[in-house]
mmCIF file of C-alpha atoms in Angstrom:
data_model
loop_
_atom_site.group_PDB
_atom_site.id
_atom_site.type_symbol
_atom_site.label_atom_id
_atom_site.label_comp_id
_atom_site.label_asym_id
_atom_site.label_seq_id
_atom_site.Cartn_x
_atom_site.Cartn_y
_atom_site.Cartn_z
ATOM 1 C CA UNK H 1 31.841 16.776 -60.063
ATOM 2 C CA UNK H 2 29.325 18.649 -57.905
ATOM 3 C CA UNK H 3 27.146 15.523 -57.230
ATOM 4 C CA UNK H 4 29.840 13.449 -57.011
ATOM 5 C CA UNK H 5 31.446 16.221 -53.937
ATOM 6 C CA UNK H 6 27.780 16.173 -52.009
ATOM 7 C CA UNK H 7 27.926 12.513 -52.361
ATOM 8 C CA UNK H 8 31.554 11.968 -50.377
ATOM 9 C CA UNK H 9 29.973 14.580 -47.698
ATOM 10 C CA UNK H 10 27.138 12.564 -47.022
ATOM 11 C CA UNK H 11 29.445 9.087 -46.760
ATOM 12 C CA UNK H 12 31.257 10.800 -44.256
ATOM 13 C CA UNK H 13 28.659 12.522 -42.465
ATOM 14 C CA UNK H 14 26.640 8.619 -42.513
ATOM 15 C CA UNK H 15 29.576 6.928 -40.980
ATOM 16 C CA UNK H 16 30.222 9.841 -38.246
ATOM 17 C CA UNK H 17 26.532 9.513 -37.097
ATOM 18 C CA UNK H 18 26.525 5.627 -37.264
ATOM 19 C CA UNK H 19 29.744 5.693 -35.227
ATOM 20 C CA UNK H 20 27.699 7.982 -32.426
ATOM 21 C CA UNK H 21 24.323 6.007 -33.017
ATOM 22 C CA UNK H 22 21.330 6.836 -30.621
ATOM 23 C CA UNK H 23 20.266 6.491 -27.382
ATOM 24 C CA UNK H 24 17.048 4.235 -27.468
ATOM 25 C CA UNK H 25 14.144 4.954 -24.948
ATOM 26 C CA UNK H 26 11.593 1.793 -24.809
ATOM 27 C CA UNK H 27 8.812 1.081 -22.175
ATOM 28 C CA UNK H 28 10.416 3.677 -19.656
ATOM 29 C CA UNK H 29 14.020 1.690 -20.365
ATOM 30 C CA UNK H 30 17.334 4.144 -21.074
ATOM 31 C CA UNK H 31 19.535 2.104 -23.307
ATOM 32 C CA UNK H 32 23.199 2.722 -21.701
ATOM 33 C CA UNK H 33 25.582 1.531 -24.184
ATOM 34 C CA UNK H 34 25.717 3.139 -27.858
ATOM 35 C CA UNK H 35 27.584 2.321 -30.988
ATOM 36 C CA UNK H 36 30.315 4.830 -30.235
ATOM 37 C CA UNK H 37 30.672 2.879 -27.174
ATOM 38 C CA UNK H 38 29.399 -0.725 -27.073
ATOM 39 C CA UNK H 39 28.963 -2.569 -24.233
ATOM 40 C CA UNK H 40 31.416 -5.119 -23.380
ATOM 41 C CA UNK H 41 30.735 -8.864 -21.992
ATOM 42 C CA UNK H 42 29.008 -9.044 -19.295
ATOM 43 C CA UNK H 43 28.234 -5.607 -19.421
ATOM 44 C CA UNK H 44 24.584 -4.405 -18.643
ATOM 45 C CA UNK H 45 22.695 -2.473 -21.925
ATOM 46 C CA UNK H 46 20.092 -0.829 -19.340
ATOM 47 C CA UNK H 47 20.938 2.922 -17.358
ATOM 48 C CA UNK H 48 17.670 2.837 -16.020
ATOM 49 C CA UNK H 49 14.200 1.162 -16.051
ATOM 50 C CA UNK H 50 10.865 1.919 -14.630
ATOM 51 C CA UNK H 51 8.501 -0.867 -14.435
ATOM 52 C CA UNK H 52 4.198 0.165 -13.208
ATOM 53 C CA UNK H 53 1.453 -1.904 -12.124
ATOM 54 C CA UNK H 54 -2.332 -0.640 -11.734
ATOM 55 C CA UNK H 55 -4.924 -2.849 -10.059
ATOM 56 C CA UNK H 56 -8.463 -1.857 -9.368
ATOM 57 C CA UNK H 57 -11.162 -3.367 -8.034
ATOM 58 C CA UNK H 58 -14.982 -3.153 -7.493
ATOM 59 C CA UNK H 59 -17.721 -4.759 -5.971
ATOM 60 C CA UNK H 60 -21.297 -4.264 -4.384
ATOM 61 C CA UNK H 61 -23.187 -6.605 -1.974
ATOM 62 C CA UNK H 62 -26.765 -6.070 -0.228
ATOM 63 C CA UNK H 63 -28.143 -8.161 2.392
ATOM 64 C CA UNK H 64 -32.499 -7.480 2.980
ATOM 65 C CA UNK H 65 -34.642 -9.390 5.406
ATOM 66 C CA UNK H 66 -38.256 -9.382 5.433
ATOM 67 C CA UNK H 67 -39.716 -11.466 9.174
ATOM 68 C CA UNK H 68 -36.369 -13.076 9.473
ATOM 69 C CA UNK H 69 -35.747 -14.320 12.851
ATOM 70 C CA UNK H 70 -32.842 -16.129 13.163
ATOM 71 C CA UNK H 71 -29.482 -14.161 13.917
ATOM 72 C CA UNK H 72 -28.953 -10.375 12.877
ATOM 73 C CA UNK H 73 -31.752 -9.269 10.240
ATOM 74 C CA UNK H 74 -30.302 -5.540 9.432
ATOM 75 C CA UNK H 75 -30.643 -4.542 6.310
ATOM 76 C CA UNK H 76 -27.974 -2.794 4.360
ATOM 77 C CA UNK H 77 -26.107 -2.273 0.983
ATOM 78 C CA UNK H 78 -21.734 -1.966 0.475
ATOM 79 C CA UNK H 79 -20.494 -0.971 -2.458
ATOM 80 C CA UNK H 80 -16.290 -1.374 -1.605
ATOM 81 C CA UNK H 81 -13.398 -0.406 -4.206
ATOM 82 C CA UNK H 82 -10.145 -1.564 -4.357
ATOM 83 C CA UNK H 83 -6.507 0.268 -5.512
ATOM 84 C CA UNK H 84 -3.410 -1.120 -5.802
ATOM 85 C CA UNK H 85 -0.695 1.026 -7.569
ATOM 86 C CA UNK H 86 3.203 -0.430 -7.563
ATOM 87 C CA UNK H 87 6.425 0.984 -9.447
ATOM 88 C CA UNK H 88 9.666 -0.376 -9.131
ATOM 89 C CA UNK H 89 12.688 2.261 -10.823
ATOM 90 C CA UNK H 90 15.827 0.232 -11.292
ATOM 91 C CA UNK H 91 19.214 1.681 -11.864
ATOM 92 C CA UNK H 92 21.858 -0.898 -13.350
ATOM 93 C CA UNK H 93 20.074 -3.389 -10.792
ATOM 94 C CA UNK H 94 22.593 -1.821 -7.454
ATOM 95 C CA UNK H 95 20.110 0.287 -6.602
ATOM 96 C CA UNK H 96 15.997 -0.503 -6.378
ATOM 97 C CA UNK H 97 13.278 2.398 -5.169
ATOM 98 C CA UNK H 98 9.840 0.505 -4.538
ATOM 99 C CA UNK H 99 6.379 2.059 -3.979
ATOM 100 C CA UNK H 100 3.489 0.768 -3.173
ATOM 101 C CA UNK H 101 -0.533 2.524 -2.564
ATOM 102 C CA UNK H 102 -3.194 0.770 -1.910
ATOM 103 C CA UNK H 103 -6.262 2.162 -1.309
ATOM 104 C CA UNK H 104 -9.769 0.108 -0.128
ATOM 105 C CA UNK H 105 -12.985 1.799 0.558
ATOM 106 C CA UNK H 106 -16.138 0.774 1.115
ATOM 107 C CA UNK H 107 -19.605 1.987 1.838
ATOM 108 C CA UNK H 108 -21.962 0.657 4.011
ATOM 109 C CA UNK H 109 -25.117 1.794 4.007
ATOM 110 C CA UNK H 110 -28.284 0.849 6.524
ATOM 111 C CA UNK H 111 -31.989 1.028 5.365
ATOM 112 C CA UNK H 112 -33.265 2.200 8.038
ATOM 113 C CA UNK H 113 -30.240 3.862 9.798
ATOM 114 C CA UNK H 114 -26.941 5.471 9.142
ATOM 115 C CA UNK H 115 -24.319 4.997 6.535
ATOM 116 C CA UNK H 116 -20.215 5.008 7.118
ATOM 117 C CA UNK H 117 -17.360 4.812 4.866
ATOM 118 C CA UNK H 118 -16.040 1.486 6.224
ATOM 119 C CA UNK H 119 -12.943 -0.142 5.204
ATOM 120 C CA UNK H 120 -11.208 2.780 4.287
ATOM 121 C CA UNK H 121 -7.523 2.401 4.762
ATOM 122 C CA UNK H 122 -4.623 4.412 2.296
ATOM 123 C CA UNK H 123 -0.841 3.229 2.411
ATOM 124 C CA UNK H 124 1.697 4.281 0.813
ATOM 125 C CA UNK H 125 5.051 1.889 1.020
ATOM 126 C CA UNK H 126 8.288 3.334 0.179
ATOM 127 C CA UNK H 127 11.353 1.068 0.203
ATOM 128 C CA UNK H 128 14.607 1.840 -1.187
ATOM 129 C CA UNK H 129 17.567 -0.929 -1.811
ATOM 130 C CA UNK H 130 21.187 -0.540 -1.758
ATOM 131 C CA UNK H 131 22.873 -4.057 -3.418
ATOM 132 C CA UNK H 132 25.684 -5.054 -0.661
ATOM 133 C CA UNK H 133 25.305 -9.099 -2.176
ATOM 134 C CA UNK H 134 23.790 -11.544 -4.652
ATOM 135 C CA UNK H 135 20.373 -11.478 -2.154
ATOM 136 C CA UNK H 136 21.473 -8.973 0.845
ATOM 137 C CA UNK H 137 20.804 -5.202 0.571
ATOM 138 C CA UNK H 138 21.274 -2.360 2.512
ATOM 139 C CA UNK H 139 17.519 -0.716 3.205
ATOM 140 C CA UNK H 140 15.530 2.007 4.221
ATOM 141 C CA UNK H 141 11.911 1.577 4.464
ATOM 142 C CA UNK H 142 8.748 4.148 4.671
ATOM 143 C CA UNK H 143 5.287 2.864 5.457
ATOM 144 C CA UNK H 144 2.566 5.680 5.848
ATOM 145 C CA UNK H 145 -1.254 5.152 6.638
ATOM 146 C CA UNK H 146 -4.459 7.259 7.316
ATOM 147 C CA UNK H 147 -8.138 7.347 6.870
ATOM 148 C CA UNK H 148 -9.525 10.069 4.437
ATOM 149 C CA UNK H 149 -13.108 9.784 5.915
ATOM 150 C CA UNK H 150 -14.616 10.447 9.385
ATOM 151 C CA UNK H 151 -15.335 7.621 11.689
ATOM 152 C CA UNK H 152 -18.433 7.687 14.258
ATOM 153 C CA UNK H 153 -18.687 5.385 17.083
ATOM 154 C CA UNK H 154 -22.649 5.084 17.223
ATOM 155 C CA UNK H 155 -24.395 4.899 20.639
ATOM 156 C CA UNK H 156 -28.391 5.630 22.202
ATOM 157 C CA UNK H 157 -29.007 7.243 25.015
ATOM 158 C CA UNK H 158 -31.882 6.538 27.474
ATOM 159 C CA UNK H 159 -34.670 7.909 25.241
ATOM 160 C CA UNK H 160 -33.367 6.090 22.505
ATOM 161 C CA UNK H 161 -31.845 8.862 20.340
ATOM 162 C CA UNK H 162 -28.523 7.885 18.597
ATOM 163 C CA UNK H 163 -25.611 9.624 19.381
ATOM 164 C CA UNK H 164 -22.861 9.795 17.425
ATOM 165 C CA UNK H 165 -18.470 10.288 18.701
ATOM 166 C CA UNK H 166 -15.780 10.928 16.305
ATOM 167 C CA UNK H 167 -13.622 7.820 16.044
ATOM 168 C CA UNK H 168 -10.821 8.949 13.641
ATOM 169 C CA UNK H 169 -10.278 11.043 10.544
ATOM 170 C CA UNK H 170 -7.811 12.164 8.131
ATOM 171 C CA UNK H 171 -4.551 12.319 9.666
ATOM 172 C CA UNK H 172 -6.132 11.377 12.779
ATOM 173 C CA UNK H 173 -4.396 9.343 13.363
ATOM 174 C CA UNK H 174 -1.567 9.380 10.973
ATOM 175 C CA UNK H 175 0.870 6.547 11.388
ATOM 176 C CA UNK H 176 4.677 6.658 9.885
ATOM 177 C CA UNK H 177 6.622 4.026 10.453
ATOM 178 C CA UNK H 178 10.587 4.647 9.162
ATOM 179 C CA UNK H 179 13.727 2.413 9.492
ATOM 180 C CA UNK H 180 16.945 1.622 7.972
ATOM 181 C CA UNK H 181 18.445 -2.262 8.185
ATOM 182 C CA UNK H 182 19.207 -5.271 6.132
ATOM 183 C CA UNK H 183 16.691 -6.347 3.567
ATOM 184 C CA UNK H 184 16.545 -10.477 2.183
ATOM 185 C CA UNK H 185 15.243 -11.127 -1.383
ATOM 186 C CA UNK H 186 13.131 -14.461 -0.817
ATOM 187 C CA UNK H 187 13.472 -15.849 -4.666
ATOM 188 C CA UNK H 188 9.949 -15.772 -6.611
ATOM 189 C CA UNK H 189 8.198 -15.237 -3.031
ATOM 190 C CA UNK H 190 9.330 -11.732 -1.336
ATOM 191 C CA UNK H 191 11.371 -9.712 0.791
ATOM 192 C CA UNK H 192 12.270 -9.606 4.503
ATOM 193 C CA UNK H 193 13.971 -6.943 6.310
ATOM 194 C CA UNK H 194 14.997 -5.793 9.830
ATOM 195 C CA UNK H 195 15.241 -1.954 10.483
ATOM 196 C CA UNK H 196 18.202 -1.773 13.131
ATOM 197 C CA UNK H 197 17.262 1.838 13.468
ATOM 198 C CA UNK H 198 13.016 2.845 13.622
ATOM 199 C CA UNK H 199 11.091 4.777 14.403
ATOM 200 C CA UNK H 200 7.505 5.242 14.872
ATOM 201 C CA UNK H 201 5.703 9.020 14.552
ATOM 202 C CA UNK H 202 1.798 9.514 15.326
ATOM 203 C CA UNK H 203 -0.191 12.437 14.605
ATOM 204 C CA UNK H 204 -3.316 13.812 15.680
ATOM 205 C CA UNK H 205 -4.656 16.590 13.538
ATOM 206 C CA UNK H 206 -8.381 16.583 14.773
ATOM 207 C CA UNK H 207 -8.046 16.924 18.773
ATOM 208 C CA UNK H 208 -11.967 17.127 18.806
ATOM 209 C CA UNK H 209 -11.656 13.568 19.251
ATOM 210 C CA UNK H 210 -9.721 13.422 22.911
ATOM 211 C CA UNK H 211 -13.439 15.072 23.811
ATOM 212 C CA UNK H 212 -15.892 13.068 21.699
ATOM 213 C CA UNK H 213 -13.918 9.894 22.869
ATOM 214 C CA UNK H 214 -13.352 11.364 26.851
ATOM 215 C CA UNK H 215 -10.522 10.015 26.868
ATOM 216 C CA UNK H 216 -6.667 11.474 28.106
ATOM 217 C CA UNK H 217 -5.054 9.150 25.392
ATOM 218 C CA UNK H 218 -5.718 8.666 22.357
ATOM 219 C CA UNK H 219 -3.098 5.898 20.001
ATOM 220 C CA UNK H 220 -0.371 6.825 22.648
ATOM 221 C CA UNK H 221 -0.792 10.771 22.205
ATOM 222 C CA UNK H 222 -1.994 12.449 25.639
ATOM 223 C CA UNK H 223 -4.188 14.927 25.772
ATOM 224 C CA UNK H 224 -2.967 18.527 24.704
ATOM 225 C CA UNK H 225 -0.433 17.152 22.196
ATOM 226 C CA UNK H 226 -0.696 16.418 18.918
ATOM 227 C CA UNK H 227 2.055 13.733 18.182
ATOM 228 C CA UNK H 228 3.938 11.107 19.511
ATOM 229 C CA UNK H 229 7.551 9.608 18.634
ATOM 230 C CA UNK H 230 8.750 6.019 19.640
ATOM 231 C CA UNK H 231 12.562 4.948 18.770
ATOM 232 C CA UNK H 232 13.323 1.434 18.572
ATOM 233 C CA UNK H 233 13.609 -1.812 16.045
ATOM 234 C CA UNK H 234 11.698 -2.975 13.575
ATOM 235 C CA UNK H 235 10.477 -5.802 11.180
ATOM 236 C CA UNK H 236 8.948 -5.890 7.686
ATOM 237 C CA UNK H 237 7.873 -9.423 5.396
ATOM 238 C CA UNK H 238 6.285 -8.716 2.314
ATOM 239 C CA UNK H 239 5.076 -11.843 0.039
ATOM 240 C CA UNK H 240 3.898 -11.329 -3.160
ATOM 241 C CA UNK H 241 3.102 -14.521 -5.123
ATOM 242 C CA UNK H 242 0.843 -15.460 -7.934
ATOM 243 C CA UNK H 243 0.170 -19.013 -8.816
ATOM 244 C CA UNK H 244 -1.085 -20.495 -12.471
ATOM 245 C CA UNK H 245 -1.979 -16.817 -13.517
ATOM 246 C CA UNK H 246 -5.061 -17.110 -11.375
ATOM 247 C CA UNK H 247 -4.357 -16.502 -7.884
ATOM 248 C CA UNK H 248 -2.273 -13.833 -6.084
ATOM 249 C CA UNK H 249 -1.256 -13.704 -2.981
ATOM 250 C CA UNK H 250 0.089 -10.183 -0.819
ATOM 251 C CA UNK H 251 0.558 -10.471 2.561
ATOM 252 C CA UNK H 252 2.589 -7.484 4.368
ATOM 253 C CA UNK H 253 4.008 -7.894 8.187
ATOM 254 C CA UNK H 254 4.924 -4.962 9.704
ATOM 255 C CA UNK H 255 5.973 -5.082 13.386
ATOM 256 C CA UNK H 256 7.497 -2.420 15.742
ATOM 257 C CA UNK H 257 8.706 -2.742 18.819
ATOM 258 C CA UNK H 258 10.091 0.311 21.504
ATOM 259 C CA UNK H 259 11.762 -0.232 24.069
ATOM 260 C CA UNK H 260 9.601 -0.854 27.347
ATOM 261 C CA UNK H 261 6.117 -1.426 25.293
ATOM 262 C CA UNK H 262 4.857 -4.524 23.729
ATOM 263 C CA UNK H 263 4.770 -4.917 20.162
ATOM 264 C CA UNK H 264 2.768 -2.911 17.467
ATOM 265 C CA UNK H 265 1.664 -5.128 14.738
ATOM 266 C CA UNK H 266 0.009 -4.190 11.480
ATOM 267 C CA UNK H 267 -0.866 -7.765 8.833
ATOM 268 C CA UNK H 268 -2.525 -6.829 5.557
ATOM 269 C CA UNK H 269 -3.059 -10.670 3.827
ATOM 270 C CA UNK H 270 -4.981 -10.577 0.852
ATOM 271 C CA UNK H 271 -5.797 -13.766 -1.711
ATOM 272 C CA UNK H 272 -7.212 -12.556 -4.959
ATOM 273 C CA UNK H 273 -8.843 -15.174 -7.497
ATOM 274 C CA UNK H 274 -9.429 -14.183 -10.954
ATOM 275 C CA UNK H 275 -12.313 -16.034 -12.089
ATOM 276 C CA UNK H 276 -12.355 -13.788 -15.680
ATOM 277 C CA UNK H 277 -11.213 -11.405 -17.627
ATOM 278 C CA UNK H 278 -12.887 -8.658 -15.413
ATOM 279 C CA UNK H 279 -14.334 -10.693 -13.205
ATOM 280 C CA UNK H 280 -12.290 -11.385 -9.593
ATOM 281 C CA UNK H 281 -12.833 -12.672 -6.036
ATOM 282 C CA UNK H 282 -10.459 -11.213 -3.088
ATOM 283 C CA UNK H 283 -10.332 -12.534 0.571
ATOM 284 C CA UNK H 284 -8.661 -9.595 2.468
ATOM 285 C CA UNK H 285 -7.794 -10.046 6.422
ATOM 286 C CA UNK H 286 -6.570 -7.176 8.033
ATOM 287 C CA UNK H 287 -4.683 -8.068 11.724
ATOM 288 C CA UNK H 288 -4.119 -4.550 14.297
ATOM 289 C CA UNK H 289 -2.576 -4.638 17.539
ATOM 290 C CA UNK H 290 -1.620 -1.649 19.616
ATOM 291 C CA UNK H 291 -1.630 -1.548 23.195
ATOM 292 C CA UNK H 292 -2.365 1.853 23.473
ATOM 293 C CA UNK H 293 -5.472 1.607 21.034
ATOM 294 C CA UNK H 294 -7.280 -1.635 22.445
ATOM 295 C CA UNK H 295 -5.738 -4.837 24.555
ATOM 296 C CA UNK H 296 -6.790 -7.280 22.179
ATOM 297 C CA UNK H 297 -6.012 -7.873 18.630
ATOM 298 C CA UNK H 298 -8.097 -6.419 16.111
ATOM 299 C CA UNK H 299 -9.165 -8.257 13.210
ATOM 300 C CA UNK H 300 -11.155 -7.711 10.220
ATOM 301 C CA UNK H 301 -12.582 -9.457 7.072
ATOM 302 C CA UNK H 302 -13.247 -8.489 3.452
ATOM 303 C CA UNK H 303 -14.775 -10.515 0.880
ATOM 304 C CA UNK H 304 -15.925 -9.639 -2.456
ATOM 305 C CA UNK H 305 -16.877 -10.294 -6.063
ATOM 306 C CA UNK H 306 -17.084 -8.121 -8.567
ATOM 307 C CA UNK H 307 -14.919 -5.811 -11.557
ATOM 308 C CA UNK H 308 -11.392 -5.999 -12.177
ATOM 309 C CA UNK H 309 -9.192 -4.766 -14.074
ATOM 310 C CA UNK H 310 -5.027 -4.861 -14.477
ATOM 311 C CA UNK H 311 -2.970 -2.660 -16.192
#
């Protein structure tokens, strides 16, 4: 009669639990519905979900000339590394939170000269979507950049000693770009938005630079300040495309425009071709134009071969 008492109890107690059931956690996915409380038609069975991307990259080039006379014979070595890190937390697909970091730094070092950490360039995107329609969303949008390293403009003198001028550091200059708008999901290619509202805040942390550069302005901060702050509109186009599992394709837009000064633009494109396993080629052209850094546009191109790896 004992055994037979326990063995009612645990029915019950079985029939309770299956009745509450258990939330289920899988690859950084909250399960919303349970079996006290299924989910109807239509209804969503994810609360949340976090989805992560790592992508690194590395490769090494060296270019030596022994009696070469045609065209520029210096000798040097780069060794340049690649980071891309992206996370995308959903909730019940209304609301999206975005980040993206890349990182790209290189090393260039000359025989017989100097050595520089050039590229280096750190971003970190921050975008944050509000459903208002099947495609249109309701946005806000951070972009952040900075060097960590010091950069020298190198010149001689008339004895021929070189002479070195800081260029730019960490946070100098720091660039933080902000707006809030209308964002456009482009199907299986990328997003477009328009910040109806930006803003634009420099910083200057090193002023040593206003003297090594002798200059009164330096990115649109005058001397004896450290920051500036433009107000006006703003545009962002991401694409982010890969074709046949081999080739990806990022290119970022970002353009700002205050009121009374031309446009700012910033253009990241970058085509990446995996050849292996571990084994990838990347194009990357990087477009600048600000009037108050230089009158003409700024351009410069990466390519390399070397390790990869995707997680």
């Amino acid at each position: 009669m004992v055994a037979r008492g326990w063995l009612l109890m645990l029915c019950i107690w079985l029939i309770s639990a299956m009745g509450a059931g258990q939330k289920l956690v899988q690859d950084d996915t909250l399960v919303l519905k349970t079996l006290q409380s299924p989910a109807g038609p239509g209804d969503s069975m994810v609360m949340f979900s976090l989805l992560q991307e790592l992508e690194y990259n590395l490769a090494g080039t060296s270019m030596v000339f022994y009696n070469w006379h045609q065209g520029n014979n210096t000798n040097l070595f780069t060794l340049v590394h690649f980071l891309k890190y992206r996370s995308v937390f959903t909730r019940i697909k209304n609301v999206k939170i975005i980040n993206y970091f890349f990182h790209t730094l290189g090393i260039q070092y000359y025989f017989d000269s100097i050595s520089r950490f050039q590229p280096d360039e750190n971003t970190l995107d921050t975008r944050i979507e509000v459903r208002v329609g099947k495609r249109l969303t309701f946005t806000l949008f951070s972009n952040l950049t900075t060097r960590i390293f010091n950069s020298f403009c190198y010149t001689t003198d008339q004895n021929g000693n070189l002479i070195k001028a800081l260029n730019a550091s960490f946070l100098t200059p720091l660039l933080w770009t902000f707006s809030t708008g209308f964002g456009w999901t482009l199907p299986d290619l990328g997003f477009f938005s328009v910040g109806l509202s930006a803003g634009k805040f420099t910083w200057i942390r090193d002023k040593r630079v206003f003297d090594q550069q002798n200059c009164n302005s330096f990115y649109g901060v005058s001397r004896g300040n450290n920051h500036l702050f433009e107000y006006g509109l703003s545009m962002h186009v991401l694409i982010d495309k890969e074709f046949q599992k081999r080739i990806h394709w990022n290119c970022d837009l970002l353009v700002f425009k205050d009121a009374g000064k031309p446009f700012d633009v910033v253009l990241k494109n970058i085509v990446g071709i995996r050849i292996s396993k571990f084994l990838k080629s990347t194009i990357q052209t990087r477009l600048y134009y600000e009037k108050e850094v230089s009158k003409n546009i700024q351009v410069e191109n990466l390519v390399s071969l070397g390790f990869y790896f995707n997680l």
